[in-house]
Amino acid sequence: MLDLRVNFLDKTFATPLVGTSGTIGYGDDFANLVNIDHYGGLVFKTLTPKPILGNPHPRVCETEFGLINSIGLQNPGIEEFMEQIYPKVASLEPIKIISLAAFSILDFVELVRKVSLLEKIDFIELNVSCPNLNYQGKEFASDEGLLSELLKELKMVKAQKIIVKLSPDIDKIAQMGISCEKAGADALSMGNTFKAMKIDVRSKKPLIHNVIGGYSGPAIKPLMLAKVHKVAREVSIPIIGVGGVMHGEDVVEYLLAGASLVGIGTANLINPKISRQVFSQVKKYLKKNKTSLKELTGGLILPSQS
Protein backbone atom coordinates (compact mmCIF):
# COMPACT_ATOMS: atom_id res chain seq x y z
CA MET A 1 0.00 0.00 0.00
CA LEU A 2 1.24 3.48 -0.86
CA ASP A 3 1.68 5.86 2.04
CA LEU A 4 0.57 9.31 0.89
CA ARG A 5 0.80 10.89 4.34
CA VAL A 6 3.18 13.76 5.07
CA ASN A 7 4.44 14.79 8.48
CA PHE A 8 4.60 18.57 8.41
CA LEU A 9 5.48 20.46 11.58
CA ASP A 10 4.31 17.52 13.72
CA LYS A 11 0.92 17.34 12.02
CA THR A 12 -0.04 14.50 9.67
CA PHE A 13 -1.39 15.54 6.28
CA ALA A 14 -3.33 12.67 4.70
CA THR A 15 -1.95 13.68 1.29
CA PRO A 16 0.73 16.11 0.07
CA LEU A 17 -1.91 18.31 -1.62
CA VAL A 18 -3.07 21.62 -0.17
CA GLY A 19 -5.97 23.75 -1.39
CA THR A 20 -4.59 27.28 -1.48
CA SER A 21 -5.99 30.52 -0.12
CA GLY A 22 -8.52 32.32 -2.28
CA THR A 23 -9.48 29.25 -4.31
CA ILE A 24 -11.35 27.09 -1.77
CA GLY A 25 -13.10 29.83 0.23
CA TYR A 26 -13.34 28.80 3.89
CA GLY A 27 -13.77 25.15 3.04
CA ASP A 28 -17.46 24.72 3.87
CA ASP A 29 -18.97 25.65 0.49
CA PHE A 30 -16.09 23.94 -1.29
CA ALA A 31 -16.70 20.73 0.67
CA ASN A 32 -20.36 20.84 -0.37
CA LEU A 33 -19.28 21.05 -4.01
CA VAL A 34 -16.52 18.45 -4.25
CA ASN A 35 -14.89 15.61 -2.34
CA ILE A 36 -12.10 17.21 -0.31
CA ASP A 37 -10.57 13.90 0.82
CA HIS A 38 -7.75 14.29 -1.71
CA TYR A 39 -6.51 17.36 0.13
CA GLY A 40 -4.24 16.93 3.10
CA GLY A 41 -4.74 20.57 4.02
CA LEU A 42 -6.87 23.62 3.24
CA VAL A 43 -5.72 27.24 3.44
CA PHE A 44 -8.71 29.47 4.09
CA LYS A 45 -9.23 32.76 2.27
CA THR A 46 -7.24 35.57 3.89
CA LEU A 47 -8.82 37.29 6.88
CA THR A 48 -8.14 40.81 8.14
CA PRO A 49 -8.99 42.60 11.43
CA LYS A 50 -12.04 44.30 9.87
CA PRO A 51 -14.26 43.37 6.90
CA ILE A 52 -12.97 44.46 3.48
CA LEU A 53 -15.19 44.87 0.41
CA GLY A 54 -12.29 44.48 -2.00
CA ASN A 55 -11.28 46.34 -5.13
CA PRO A 56 -13.64 47.78 -7.77
CA HIS A 57 -14.65 45.60 -10.71
CA PRO A 58 -13.36 44.38 -13.10
CA ARG A 59 -10.87 42.61 -10.87
CA VAL A 60 -10.33 39.29 -12.67
CA CYS A 61 -9.31 38.59 -16.26
CA GLU A 62 -8.00 35.59 -18.17
CA THR A 63 -4.74 35.60 -20.08
CA GLU A 64 -3.31 33.17 -22.62
CA PHE A 65 -1.78 30.95 -19.92
CA GLY A 66 -3.30 31.99 -16.64
CA LEU A 67 -5.34 34.43 -14.64
CA ILE A 68 -4.85 37.97 -13.33
CA ASN A 69 -6.75 39.00 -10.23
CA SER A 70 -6.97 42.06 -8.04
CA ILE A 71 -9.60 41.01 -5.53
CA GLY A 72 -8.24 43.27 -2.80
CA LEU A 73 -8.48 40.92 0.19
CA GLN A 74 -12.29 40.87 0.19
CA ASN A 75 -13.31 39.09 3.39
CA PRO A 76 -15.80 39.26 6.28
CA GLY A 77 -13.18 40.03 8.94
CA ILE A 78 -11.86 37.87 11.77
CA GLU A 79 -14.82 38.42 14.13
CA GLU A 80 -17.44 37.15 11.70
CA PHE A 81 -15.21 34.22 10.81
CA MET A 82 -14.91 33.24 14.47
CA GLU A 83 -18.62 33.63 15.18
CA GLN A 84 -20.27 32.45 11.97
CA ILE A 85 -17.83 30.45 9.84
CA TYR A 86 -15.48 28.66 12.24
CA PRO A 87 -18.25 26.55 13.85
CA LYS A 88 -19.13 25.21 10.37
CA VAL A 89 -15.56 24.37 9.28
CA ALA A 90 -14.01 23.17 12.55
CA SER A 91 -15.01 19.59 11.81
CA LEU A 92 -13.54 19.44 8.30
CA GLU A 93 -11.13 16.53 8.00
CA PRO A 94 -8.08 18.10 6.29
CA ILE A 95 -5.49 20.09 8.25
CA LYS A 96 -6.84 23.64 8.53
CA ILE A 97 -4.61 26.64 7.87
CA ILE A 98 -5.89 30.16 8.44
CA SER A 99 -4.46 32.95 6.29
CA LEU A 100 -4.08 36.36 7.95
CA ALA A 101 -3.23 39.82 6.64
CA ALA A 102 -2.91 43.17 8.39
CA PHE A 103 -1.50 46.61 7.81
CA SER A 104 0.52 46.96 11.03
CA ILE A 105 2.49 44.75 13.39
CA LEU A 106 0.04 45.48 16.20
CA ASP A 107 -2.93 44.33 14.10
CA PHE A 108 -1.08 41.15 13.10
CA VAL A 109 -0.39 40.41 16.78
CA GLU A 110 -4.06 40.90 17.70
CA LEU A 111 -5.16 38.65 14.83
CA VAL A 112 -2.84 35.88 15.95
CA ARG A 113 -4.03 36.22 19.57
CA LYS A 114 -7.62 35.69 18.42
CA VAL A 115 -6.77 32.74 16.19
CA SER A 116 -4.83 31.12 19.06
CA LEU A 117 -8.21 30.52 20.73
CA LEU A 118 -9.44 28.40 17.80
CA GLU A 119 -8.43 24.86 18.73
CA LYS A 120 -9.37 23.32 15.40
CA ILE A 121 -7.13 25.66 13.40
CA ASP A 122 -3.81 23.85 12.95
CA PHE A 123 -1.53 26.52 11.43
CA ILE A 124 -1.40 30.22 10.69
CA GLU A 125 -0.27 31.43 7.28
CA LEU A 126 0.90 35.05 7.16
CA ASN A 127 -0.07 36.79 3.93
CA VAL A 128 2.60 39.47 4.19
CA SER A 129 2.19 41.03 0.74
CA CYS A 130 0.56 44.08 2.32
CA PRO A 131 2.01 47.52 3.06
CA ASN A 132 2.61 48.43 6.70
CA LEU A 133 0.85 51.75 7.01
CA ASN A 134 2.87 52.61 10.12
CA TYR A 135 6.15 52.29 8.19
CA GLN A 136 5.57 54.63 5.25
CA GLY A 137 3.84 51.92 3.27
CA LYS A 138 6.75 49.47 3.24
CA GLU A 139 5.64 45.95 2.31
CA PHE A 140 6.31 43.26 4.89
CA ALA A 141 7.09 40.79 2.08
CA SER A 142 9.85 42.90 0.55
CA ASP A 143 11.41 44.45 3.66
CA GLU A 144 13.66 41.97 5.43
CA GLY A 145 13.97 43.98 8.64
CA LEU A 146 10.25 44.68 8.89
CA LEU A 147 9.29 41.05 8.31
CA SER A 148 11.82 39.88 10.90
CA GLU A 149 10.42 42.37 13.41
CA LEU A 150 6.90 41.10 12.74
CA LEU A 151 7.89 37.47 13.23
CA LYS A 152 9.74 38.16 16.47
CA GLU A 153 6.65 39.88 17.86
CA LEU A 154 4.36 37.05 16.78
CA LYS A 155 6.60 34.36 18.28
CA MET A 156 5.96 35.94 21.68
CA VAL A 157 2.29 34.99 21.31
CA LYS A 158 1.47 31.43 22.31
CA ALA A 159 -0.34 30.35 19.17
CA GLN A 160 -0.29 27.88 16.29
CA LYS A 161 2.89 27.43 14.29
CA ILE A 162 3.47 30.10 11.65
CA ILE A 163 3.90 29.67 7.90
CA VAL A 164 5.14 32.76 6.04
CA LYS A 165 3.80 33.24 2.52
CA LEU A 166 6.69 34.76 0.58
CA SER A 167 6.18 36.98 -2.44
CA PRO A 168 7.89 35.75 -5.64
CA ASP A 169 8.37 39.34 -6.82
CA ILE A 170 11.20 40.08 -4.39
CA ASP A 171 14.78 39.93 -5.71
CA LYS A 172 16.60 38.14 -2.88
CA ILE A 173 14.03 35.51 -2.05
CA ALA A 174 16.59 33.06 -0.62
CA GLN A 175 17.87 35.72 1.78
CA MET A 176 14.29 36.51 2.79
CA GLY A 177 13.71 32.83 3.51
CA ILE A 178 16.83 32.70 5.68
CA SER A 179 15.70 35.80 7.58
CA CYS A 180 12.27 34.29 8.19
CA GLU A 181 13.82 31.13 9.61
CA LYS A 182 16.13 33.11 11.89
CA ALA A 183 13.24 35.25 13.12
CA GLY A 184 11.19 32.21 14.08
CA ALA A 185 9.08 31.20 11.09
CA ASP A 186 8.15 27.52 11.30
CA ALA A 187 7.64 27.03 7.55
CA LEU A 188 7.40 28.89 4.26
CA SER A 189 4.73 28.97 1.58
CA MET A 190 6.08 29.73 -1.89
CA GLY A 191 4.44 31.50 -3.06
CA ASN A 192 2.07 34.17 -4.18
CA THR A 193 1.16 35.74 -7.52
CA PHE A 194 3.43 37.77 -9.81
CA LYS A 195 2.56 41.38 -10.63
CA ALA A 196 1.08 41.53 -14.13
CA MET A 197 -1.37 43.33 -16.41
CA LYS A 198 -3.40 42.84 -19.59
CA ILE A 199 -4.66 45.48 -22.02
CA ASP A 200 -7.72 45.45 -24.27
CA VAL A 201 -6.22 46.64 -27.55
CA ARG A 202 -9.64 47.71 -28.88
CA SER A 203 -10.54 50.02 -26.02
CA LYS A 204 -6.87 50.69 -25.13
CA LYS A 205 -7.81 50.18 -21.48
CA PRO A 206 -6.46 47.75 -18.87
CA LEU A 207 -8.68 44.74 -18.19
CA ILE A 208 -8.20 45.16 -14.44
CA HIS A 209 -9.62 48.28 -12.77
CA ASN A 210 -6.49 48.67 -10.64
CA VAL A 211 -4.41 48.20 -13.82
CA ILE A 212 -1.97 45.71 -12.24
CA GLY A 213 -3.01 42.51 -10.52
CA GLY A 214 -1.59 39.17 -9.45
CA TYR A 215 -0.76 36.59 -12.13
CA SER A 216 -1.30 32.88 -11.44
CA GLY A 217 -1.77 29.70 -13.43
CA PRO A 218 0.32 27.21 -15.44
CA ALA A 219 2.75 29.81 -16.79
CA ILE A 220 4.26 30.59 -13.38
CA LYS A 221 5.19 27.01 -12.48
CA PRO A 222 8.74 27.07 -13.94
CA LEU A 223 9.37 30.40 -12.21
CA MET A 224 8.17 29.14 -8.83
CA LEU A 225 10.04 25.85 -9.17
CA ALA A 226 13.30 27.78 -9.49
CA LYS A 227 12.48 29.84 -6.41
CA VAL A 228 11.50 26.81 -4.33
CA HIS A 229 14.72 25.07 -5.34
CA LYS A 230 16.78 28.15 -4.49
CA VAL A 231 15.23 28.67 -1.06
CA ALA A 232 15.12 24.97 -0.13
CA ARG A 233 18.91 24.81 -0.47
CA GLU A 234 19.31 27.60 2.09
CA VAL A 235 16.76 26.85 4.83
CA SER A 236 16.00 23.90 7.07
CA ILE A 237 12.31 24.68 7.67
CA PRO A 238 9.74 22.97 5.41
CA ILE A 239 8.24 24.58 2.30
CA ILE A 240 4.82 24.45 0.67
CA GLY A 241 5.36 24.76 -3.09
CA VAL A 242 2.64 26.69 -4.90
CA GLY A 243 2.15 27.90 -8.44
CA GLY A 244 0.74 26.51 -11.67
CA VAL A 245 -0.03 22.96 -10.56
CA MET A 246 -2.34 21.25 -13.05
CA HIS A 247 -1.05 17.66 -13.12
CA GLY A 248 0.45 15.04 -10.83
CA GLU A 249 3.86 15.49 -12.41
CA ASP A 250 3.77 19.17 -11.38
CA VAL A 251 3.48 17.94 -7.79
CA VAL A 252 6.44 15.62 -8.28
CA GLU A 253 8.51 18.51 -9.66
CA TYR A 254 7.83 20.64 -6.61
CA LEU A 255 8.73 17.77 -4.29
CA LEU A 256 12.00 17.18 -6.14
CA ALA A 257 12.78 20.90 -5.92
CA GLY A 258 12.49 20.71 -2.14
CA ALA A 259 8.86 21.27 -1.18
CA SER A 260 7.23 19.02 1.44
CA LEU A 261 3.65 19.88 0.47
CA VAL A 262 2.23 21.22 -2.81
CA GLY A 263 -0.63 23.66 -3.26
CA ILE A 264 -3.34 23.62 -5.91
CA GLY A 265 -4.80 27.07 -6.55
CA THR A 266 -5.96 28.49 -9.88
CA ALA A 267 -6.65 24.97 -11.15
CA ASN A 268 -9.52 24.79 -8.61
CA LEU A 269 -11.18 27.69 -10.40
CA ILE A 270 -10.89 25.88 -13.73
CA ASN A 271 -11.99 22.49 -12.42
CA PRO A 272 -13.05 22.26 -8.75
CA LYS A 273 -12.63 18.48 -8.89
CA ILE A 274 -9.05 18.58 -10.13
CA SER A 275 -7.56 17.42 -6.81
CA ARG A 276 -8.90 13.91 -7.43
CA GLN A 277 -7.22 13.80 -10.83
CA VAL A 278 -3.91 15.15 -9.54
CA PHE A 279 -3.97 12.80 -6.55
CA SER A 280 -4.53 9.80 -8.83
CA GLN A 281 -1.66 10.89 -11.09
CA VAL A 282 0.73 11.23 -8.13
CA LYS A 283 -0.17 7.71 -6.98
CA LYS A 284 0.43 6.31 -10.46
CA TYR A 285 3.84 8.00 -10.61
CA LEU A 286 4.86 6.57 -7.23
CA LYS A 287 3.78 3.05 -8.23
CA LYS A 288 5.39 3.17 -11.65
CA ASN A 289 8.70 4.49 -10.35
CA LYS A 290 8.66 2.43 -7.14
CA THR A 291 9.38 5.46 -5.01
CA SER A 292 7.86 7.39 -2.10
CA LEU A 293 7.02 10.96 -1.20
CA LYS A 294 9.89 10.97 1.28
CA GLU A 295 12.39 9.87 -1.37
CA LEU A 296 11.11 12.49 -3.81
CA THR A 297 11.26 15.44 -1.42
CA GLY A 298 14.48 17.31 -2.15
CA GLY A 299 15.54 14.46 -4.42
CA LEU A 300 16.58 16.55 -7.41
CA ILE A 301 19.70 15.12 -9.06
CA LEU A 302 21.93 17.98 -10.14
CA PRO A 303 24.33 17.68 -13.12
CA SER A 304 27.33 17.46 -10.79
CA GLN A 305 25.71 14.43 -9.10
CA SER A 306 24.92 12.56 -12.32
JSON list of C-alpha atoms in Angstrom, two decimals, residues 17-152:
[
{"chain": "A", "resi": 17, "resn": "LEU", "atom": "CA", "xyz": [-1.91, 18.31, -1.62]},
{"chain": "A", "resi": 18, "resn": "VAL", "atom": "CA", "xyz": [-3.07, 21.62, -0.17]},
{"chain": "A", "resi": 19, "resn": "GLY", "atom": "CA", "xyz": [-5.97, 23.75, -1.39]},
{"chain": "A", "resi": 20, "resn": "THR", "atom": "CA", "xyz": [-4.59, 27.28, -1.48]},
{"chain": "A", "resi": 21, "resn": "SER", "atom": "CA", "xyz": [-5.99, 30.52, -0.12]},
{"chain": "A", "resi": 22, "resn": "GLY", "atom": "CA", "xyz": [-8.52, 32.32, -2.28]},
{"chain": "A", "resi": 23, "resn": "THR", "atom": "CA", "xyz": [-9.48, 29.25, -4.31]},
{"chain": "A", "resi": 24, "resn": "ILE", "atom": "CA", "xyz": [-11.35, 27.09, -1.77]},
{"chain": "A", "resi": 25, "resn": "GLY", "atom": "CA", "xyz": [-13.10, 29.83, 0.23]},
{"chain": "A", "resi": 26, "resn": "TYR", "atom": "CA", "xyz": [-13.34, 28.80, 3.89]},
{"chain": "A", "resi": 27, "resn": "GLY", "atom": "CA", "xyz": [-13.77, 25.15, 3.04]},
{"chain": "A", "resi": 28, "resn": "ASP", "atom": "CA", "xyz": [-17.46, 24.72, 3.87]},
{"chain": "A", "resi": 29, "resn": "ASP", "atom": "CA", "xyz": [-18.97, 25.65, 0.49]},
{"chain": "A", "resi": 30, "resn": "PHE", "atom": "CA", "xyz": [-16.09, 23.94, -1.29]},
{"chain": "A", "resi": 31, "resn": "ALA", "atom": "CA", "xyz": [-16.70, 20.73, 0.67]},
{"chain": "A", "resi": 32, "resn": "ASN", "atom": "CA", "xyz": [-20.36, 20.84, -0.37]},
{"chain": "A", "resi": 33, "resn": "LEU", "atom": "CA", "xyz": [-19.28, 21.05, -4.01]},
{"chain": "A", "resi": 34, "resn": "VAL", "atom": "CA", "xyz": [-16.52, 18.45, -4.25]},
{"chain": "A", "resi": 35, "resn": "ASN", "atom": "CA", "xyz": [-14.89, 15.61, -2.34]},
{"chain": "A", "resi": 36, "resn": "ILE", "atom": "CA", "xyz": [-12.10, 17.21, -0.31]},
{"chain": "A", "resi": 37, "resn": "ASP", "atom": "CA", "xyz": [-10.57, 13.90, 0.82]},
{"chain": "A", "resi": 38, "resn": "HIS", "atom": "CA", "xyz": [-7.75, 14.29, -1.71]},
{"chain": "A", "resi": 39, "resn": "TYR", "atom": "CA", "xyz": [-6.51, 17.36, 0.13]},
{"chain": "A", "resi": 40, "resn": "GLY", "atom": "CA", "xyz": [-4.24, 16.93, 3.10]},
{"chain": "A", "resi": 41, "resn": "GLY", "atom": "CA", "xyz": [-4.74, 20.57, 4.02]},
{"chain": "A", "resi": 42, "resn": "LEU", "atom": "CA", "xyz": [-6.87, 23.62, 3.24]},
{"chain": "A", "resi": 43, "resn": "VAL", "atom": "CA", "xyz": [-5.72, 27.24, 3.44]},
{"chain": "A", "resi": 44, "resn": "PHE", "atom": "CA", "xyz": [-8.71, 29.47, 4.09]},
{"chain": "A", "resi": 45, "resn": "LYS", "atom": "CA", "xyz": [-9.23, 32.76, 2.27]},
{"chain": "A", "resi": 46, "resn": "THR", "atom": "CA", "xyz": [-7.24, 35.57, 3.89]},
{"chain": "A", "resi": 47, "resn": "LEU", "atom": "CA", "xyz": [-8.82, 37.29, 6.88]},
{"chain": "A", "resi": 48, "resn": "THR", "atom": "CA", "xyz": [-8.14, 40.81, 8.14]},
{"chain": "A", "resi": 49, "resn": "PRO", "atom": "CA", "xyz": [-8.99, 42.60, 11.43]},
{"chain": "A", "resi": 50, "resn": "LYS", "atom": "CA", "xyz": [-12.04, 44.30, 9.87]},
{"chain": "A", "resi": 51, "resn": "PRO", "atom": "CA", "xyz": [-14.26, 43.37, 6.90]},
{"chain": "A", "resi": 52, "resn": "ILE", "atom": "CA", "xyz": [-12.97, 44.46, 3.48]},
{"chain": "A", "resi": 53, "resn": "LEU", "atom": "CA", "xyz": [-15.19, 44.87, 0.41]},
{"chain": "A", "resi": 54, "resn": "GLY", "atom": "CA", "xyz": [-12.29, 44.48, -2.00]},
{"chain": "A", "resi": 55, "resn": "ASN", "atom": "CA", "xyz": [-11.28, 46.34, -5.13]},
{"chain": "A", "resi": 56, "resn": "PRO", "atom": "CA", "xyz": [-13.64, 47.78, -7.77]},
{"chain": "A", "resi": 57, "resn": "HIS", "atom": "CA", "xyz": [-14.65, 45.60, -10.71]},
{"chain": "A", "resi": 58, "resn": "PRO", "atom": "CA", "xyz": [-13.36, 44.38, -13.10]},
{"chain": "A", "resi": 59, "resn": "ARG", "atom": "CA", "xyz": [-10.87, 42.61, -10.87]},
{"chain": "A", "resi": 60, "resn": "VAL", "atom": "CA", "xyz": [-10.33, 39.29, -12.67]},
{"chain": "A", "resi": 61, "resn": "CYS", "atom": "CA", "xyz": [-9.31, 38.59, -16.26]},
{"chain": "A", "resi": 62, "resn": "GLU", "atom": "CA", "xyz": [-8.00, 35.59, -18.17]},
{"chain": "A", "resi": 63, "resn": "THR", "atom": "CA", "xyz": [-4.74, 35.60, -20.08]},
{"chain": "A", "resi": 64, "resn": "GLU", "atom": "CA", "xyz": [-3.31, 33.17, -22.62]},
{"chain": "A", "resi": 65, "resn": "PHE", "atom": "CA", "xyz": [-1.78, 30.95, -19.92]},
{"chain": "A", "resi": 66, "resn": "GLY", "atom": "CA", "xyz": [-3.30, 31.99, -16.64]},
{"chain": "A", "resi": 67, "resn": "LEU", "atom": "CA", "xyz": [-5.34, 34.43, -14.64]},
{"chain": "A", "resi": 68, "resn": "ILE", "atom": "CA", "xyz": [-4.85, 37.97, -13.33]},
{"chain": "A", "resi": 69, "resn": "ASN", "atom": "CA", "xyz": [-6.75, 39.00, -10.23]},
{"chain": "A", "resi": 70, "resn": "SER", "atom": "CA", "xyz": [-6.97, 42.06, -8.04]},
{"chain": "A", "resi": 71, "resn": "ILE", "atom": "CA", "xyz": [-9.60, 41.01, -5.53]},
{"chain": "A", "resi": 72, "resn": "GLY", "atom": "CA", "xyz": [-8.24, 43.27, -2.80]},
{"chain": "A", "resi": 73, "resn": "LEU", "atom": "CA", "xyz": [-8.48, 40.92, 0.19]},
{"chain": "A", "resi": 74, "resn": "GLN", "atom": "CA", "xyz": [-12.29, 40.87, 0.19]},
{"chain": "A", "resi": 75, "resn": "ASN", "atom": "CA", "xyz": [-13.31, 39.09, 3.39]},
{"chain": "A", "resi": 76, "resn": "PRO", "atom": "CA", "xyz": [-15.80, 39.26, 6.28]},
{"chain": "A", "resi": 77, "resn": "GLY", "atom": "CA", "xyz": [-13.18, 40.03, 8.94]},
{"chain": "A", "resi": 78, "resn": "ILE", "atom": "CA", "xyz": [-11.86, 37.87, 11.77]},
{"chain": "A", "resi": 79, "resn": "GLU", "atom": "CA", "xyz": [-14.82, 38.42, 14.13]},
{"chain": "A", "resi": 80, "resn": "GLU", "atom": "CA", "xyz": [-17.44, 37.15, 11.70]},
{"chain": "A", "resi": 81, "resn": "PHE", "atom": "CA", "xyz": [-15.21, 34.22, 10.81]},
{"chain": "A", "resi": 82, "resn": "MET", "atom": "CA", "xyz": [-14.91, 33.24, 14.47]},
{"chain": "A", "resi": 83, "resn": "GLU", "atom": "CA", "xyz": [-18.62, 33.63, 15.18]},
{"chain": "A", "resi": 84, "resn": "GLN", "atom": "CA", "xyz": [-20.27, 32.45, 11.97]},
{"chain": "A", "resi": 85, "resn": "ILE", "atom": "CA", "xyz": [-17.83, 30.45, 9.84]},
{"chain": "A", "resi": 86, "resn": "TYR", "atom": "CA", "xyz": [-15.48, 28.66, 12.24]},
{"chain": "A", "resi": 87, "resn": "PRO", "atom": "CA", "xyz": [-18.25, 26.55, 13.85]},
{"chain": "A", "resi": 88, "resn": "LYS", "atom": "CA", "xyz": [-19.13, 25.21, 10.37]},
{"chain": "A", "resi": 89, "resn": "VAL", "atom": "CA", "xyz": [-15.56, 24.37, 9.28]},
{"chain": "A", "resi": 90, "resn": "ALA", "atom": "CA", "xyz": [-14.01, 23.17, 12.55]},
{"chain": "A", "resi": 91, "resn": "SER", "atom": "CA", "xyz": [-15.01, 19.59, 11.81]},
{"chain": "A", "resi": 92, "resn": "LEU", "atom": "CA", "xyz": [-13.54, 19.44, 8.30]},
{"chain": "A", "resi": 93, "resn": "GLU", "atom": "CA", "xyz": [-11.13, 16.53, 8.00]},
{"chain": "A", "resi": 94, "resn": "PRO", "atom": "CA", "xyz": [-8.08, 18.10, 6.29]},
{"chain": "A", "resi": 95, "resn": "ILE", "atom": "CA", "xyz": [-5.49, 20.09, 8.25]},
{"chain": "A", "resi": 96, "resn": "LYS", "atom": "CA", "xyz": [-6.84, 23.64, 8.53]},
{"chain": "A", "resi": 97, "resn": "ILE", "atom": "CA", "xyz": [-4.61, 26.64, 7.87]},
{"chain": "A", "resi": 98, "resn": "ILE", "atom": "CA", "xyz": [-5.89, 30.16, 8.44]},
{"chain": "A", "resi": 99, "resn": "SER", "atom": "CA", "xyz": [-4.46, 32.95, 6.29]},
{"chain": "A", "resi": 100, "resn": "LEU", "atom": "CA", "xyz": [-4.08, 36.36, 7.95]},
{"chain": "A", "resi": 101, "resn": "ALA", "atom": "CA", "xyz": [-3.23, 39.82, 6.64]},
{"chain": "A", "resi": 102, "resn": "ALA", "atom": "CA", "xyz": [-2.91, 43.17, 8.39]},
{"chain": "A", "resi": 103, "resn": "PHE", "atom": "CA", "xyz": [-1.50, 46.61, 7.81]},
{"chain": "A", "resi": 104, "resn": "SER", "atom": "CA", "xyz": [0.52, 46.96, 11.03]},
{"chain": "A", "resi": 105, "resn": "ILE", "atom": "CA", "xyz": [2.49, 44.75, 13.39]},
{"chain": "A", "resi": 106, "resn": "LEU", "atom": "CA", "xyz": [0.04, 45.48, 16.20]},
{"chain": "A", "resi": 107, "resn": "ASP", "atom": "CA", "xyz": [-2.93, 44.33, 14.10]},
{"chain": "A", "resi": 108, "resn": "PHE", "atom": "CA", "xyz": [-1.08, 41.15, 13.10]},
{"chain": "A", "resi": 109, "resn": "VAL", "atom": "CA", "xyz": [-0.39, 40.41, 16.78]},
{"chain": "A", "resi": 110, "resn": "GLU", "atom": "CA", "xyz": [-4.06, 40.90, 17.70]},
{"chain": "A", "resi": 111, "resn": "LEU", "atom": "CA", "xyz": [-5.16, 38.65, 14.83]},
{"chain": "A", "resi": 112, "resn": "VAL", "atom": "CA", "xyz": [-2.84, 35.88, 15.95]},
{"chain": "A", "resi": 113, "resn": "ARG", "atom": "CA", "xyz": [-4.03, 36.22, 19.57]},
{"chain": "A", "resi": 114, "resn": "LYS", "atom": "CA", "xyz": [-7.62, 35.69, 18.42]},
{"chain": "A", "resi": 115, "resn": "VAL", "atom": "CA", "xyz": [-6.77, 32.74, 16.19]},
{"chain": "A", "resi": 116, "resn": "SER", "atom": "CA", "xyz": [-4.83, 31.12, 19.06]},
{"chain": "A", "resi": 117, "resn": "LEU", "atom": "CA", "xyz": [-8.21, 30.52, 20.73]},
{"chain": "A", "resi": 118, "resn": "LEU", "atom": "CA", "xyz": [-9.44, 28.40, 17.80]},
{"chain": "A", "resi": 119, "resn": "GLU", "atom": "CA", "xyz": [-8.43, 24.86, 18.73]},
{"chain": "A", "resi": 120, "resn": "LYS", "atom": "CA", "xyz": [-9.37, 23.32, 15.40]},
{"chain": "A", "resi": 121, "resn": "ILE", "atom": "CA", "xyz": [-7.13, 25.66, 13.40]},
{"chain": "A", "resi": 122, "resn": "ASP", "atom": "CA", "xyz": [-3.81, 23.85, 12.95]},
{"chain": "A", "resi": 123, "resn": "PHE", "atom": "CA", "xyz": [-1.53, 26.52, 11.43]},
{"chain": "A", "resi": 124, "resn": "ILE", "atom": "CA", "xyz": [-1.40, 30.22, 10.69]},
{"chain": "A", "resi": 125, "resn": "GLU", "atom": "CA", "xyz": [-0.27, 31.43, 7.28]},
{"chain": "A", "resi": 126, "resn": "LEU", "atom": "CA", "xyz": [0.90, 35.05, 7.16]},
{"chain": "A", "resi": 127, "resn": "ASN", "atom": "CA", "xyz": [-0.07, 36.79, 3.93]},
{"chain": "A", "resi": 128, "resn": "VAL", "atom": "CA", "xyz": [2.60, 39.47, 4.19]},
{"chain": "A", "resi": 129, "resn": "SER", "atom": "CA", "xyz": [2.19, 41.03, 0.74]},
{"chain": "A", "resi": 130, "resn": "CYS", "atom": "CA", "xyz": [0.56, 44.08, 2.32]},
{"chain": "A", "resi": 131, "resn": "PRO", "atom": "CA", "xyz": [2.01, 47.52, 3.06]},
{"chain": "A", "resi": 132, "resn": "ASN", "atom": "CA", "xyz": [2.61, 48.43, 6.70]},
{"chain": "A", "resi": 133, "resn": "LEU", "atom": "CA", "xyz": [0.85, 51.75, 7.01]},
{"chain": "A", "resi": 134, "resn": "ASN", "atom": "CA", "xyz": [2.87, 52.61, 10.12]},
{"chain": "A", "resi": 135, "resn": "TYR", "atom": "CA", "xyz": [6.15, 52.29, 8.19]},
{"chain": "A", "resi": 136, "resn": "GLN", "atom": "CA", "xyz": [5.57, 54.63, 5.25]},
{"chain": "A", "resi": 137, "resn": "GLY", "atom": "CA", "xyz": [3.84, 51.92, 3.27]},
{"chain": "A", "resi": 138, "resn": "LYS", "atom": "CA", "xyz": [6.75, 49.47, 3.24]},
{"chain": "A", "resi": 139, "resn": "GLU", "atom": "CA", "xyz": [5.64, 45.95, 2.31]},
{"chain": "A", "resi": 140, "resn": "PHE", "atom": "CA", "xyz": [6.31, 43.26, 4.89]},
{"chain": "A", "resi": 141, "resn": "ALA", "atom": "CA", "xyz": [7.09, 40.79, 2.08]},
{"chain": "A", "resi": 142, "resn": "SER", "atom": "CA", "xyz": [9.85, 42.90, 0.55]},
{"chain": "A", "resi": 143, "resn": "ASP", "atom": "CA", "xyz": [11.41, 44.45, 3.66]},
{"chain": "A", "resi": 144, "resn": "GLU", "atom": "CA", "xyz": [13.66, 41.97, 5.43]},
{"chain": "A", "resi": 145, "resn": "GLY", "atom": "CA", "xyz": [13.97, 43.98, 8.64]},
{"chain": "A", "resi": 146, "resn": "LEU", "atom": "CA", "xyz": [10.25, 44.68, 8.89]},
{"chain": "A", "resi": 147, "resn": "LEU", "atom": "CA", "xyz": [9.29, 41.05, 8.31]},
{"chain": "A", "resi": 148, "resn": "SER", "atom": "CA", "xyz": [11.82, 39.88, 10.90]},
{"chain": "A", "resi": 149, "resn": "GLU", "atom": "CA", "xyz": [10.42, 42.37, 13.41]},
{"chain": "A", "resi": 150, "resn": "LEU", "atom": "CA", "xyz": [6.90, 41.10, 12.74]},
{"chain": "A", "resi": 151, "resn": "LEU", "atom": "CA", "xyz": [7.89, 37.47, 13.23]},
{"chain": "A", "resi": 152, "resn": "LYS", "atom": "CA", "xyz": [9.74, 38.16, 16.47]}
]
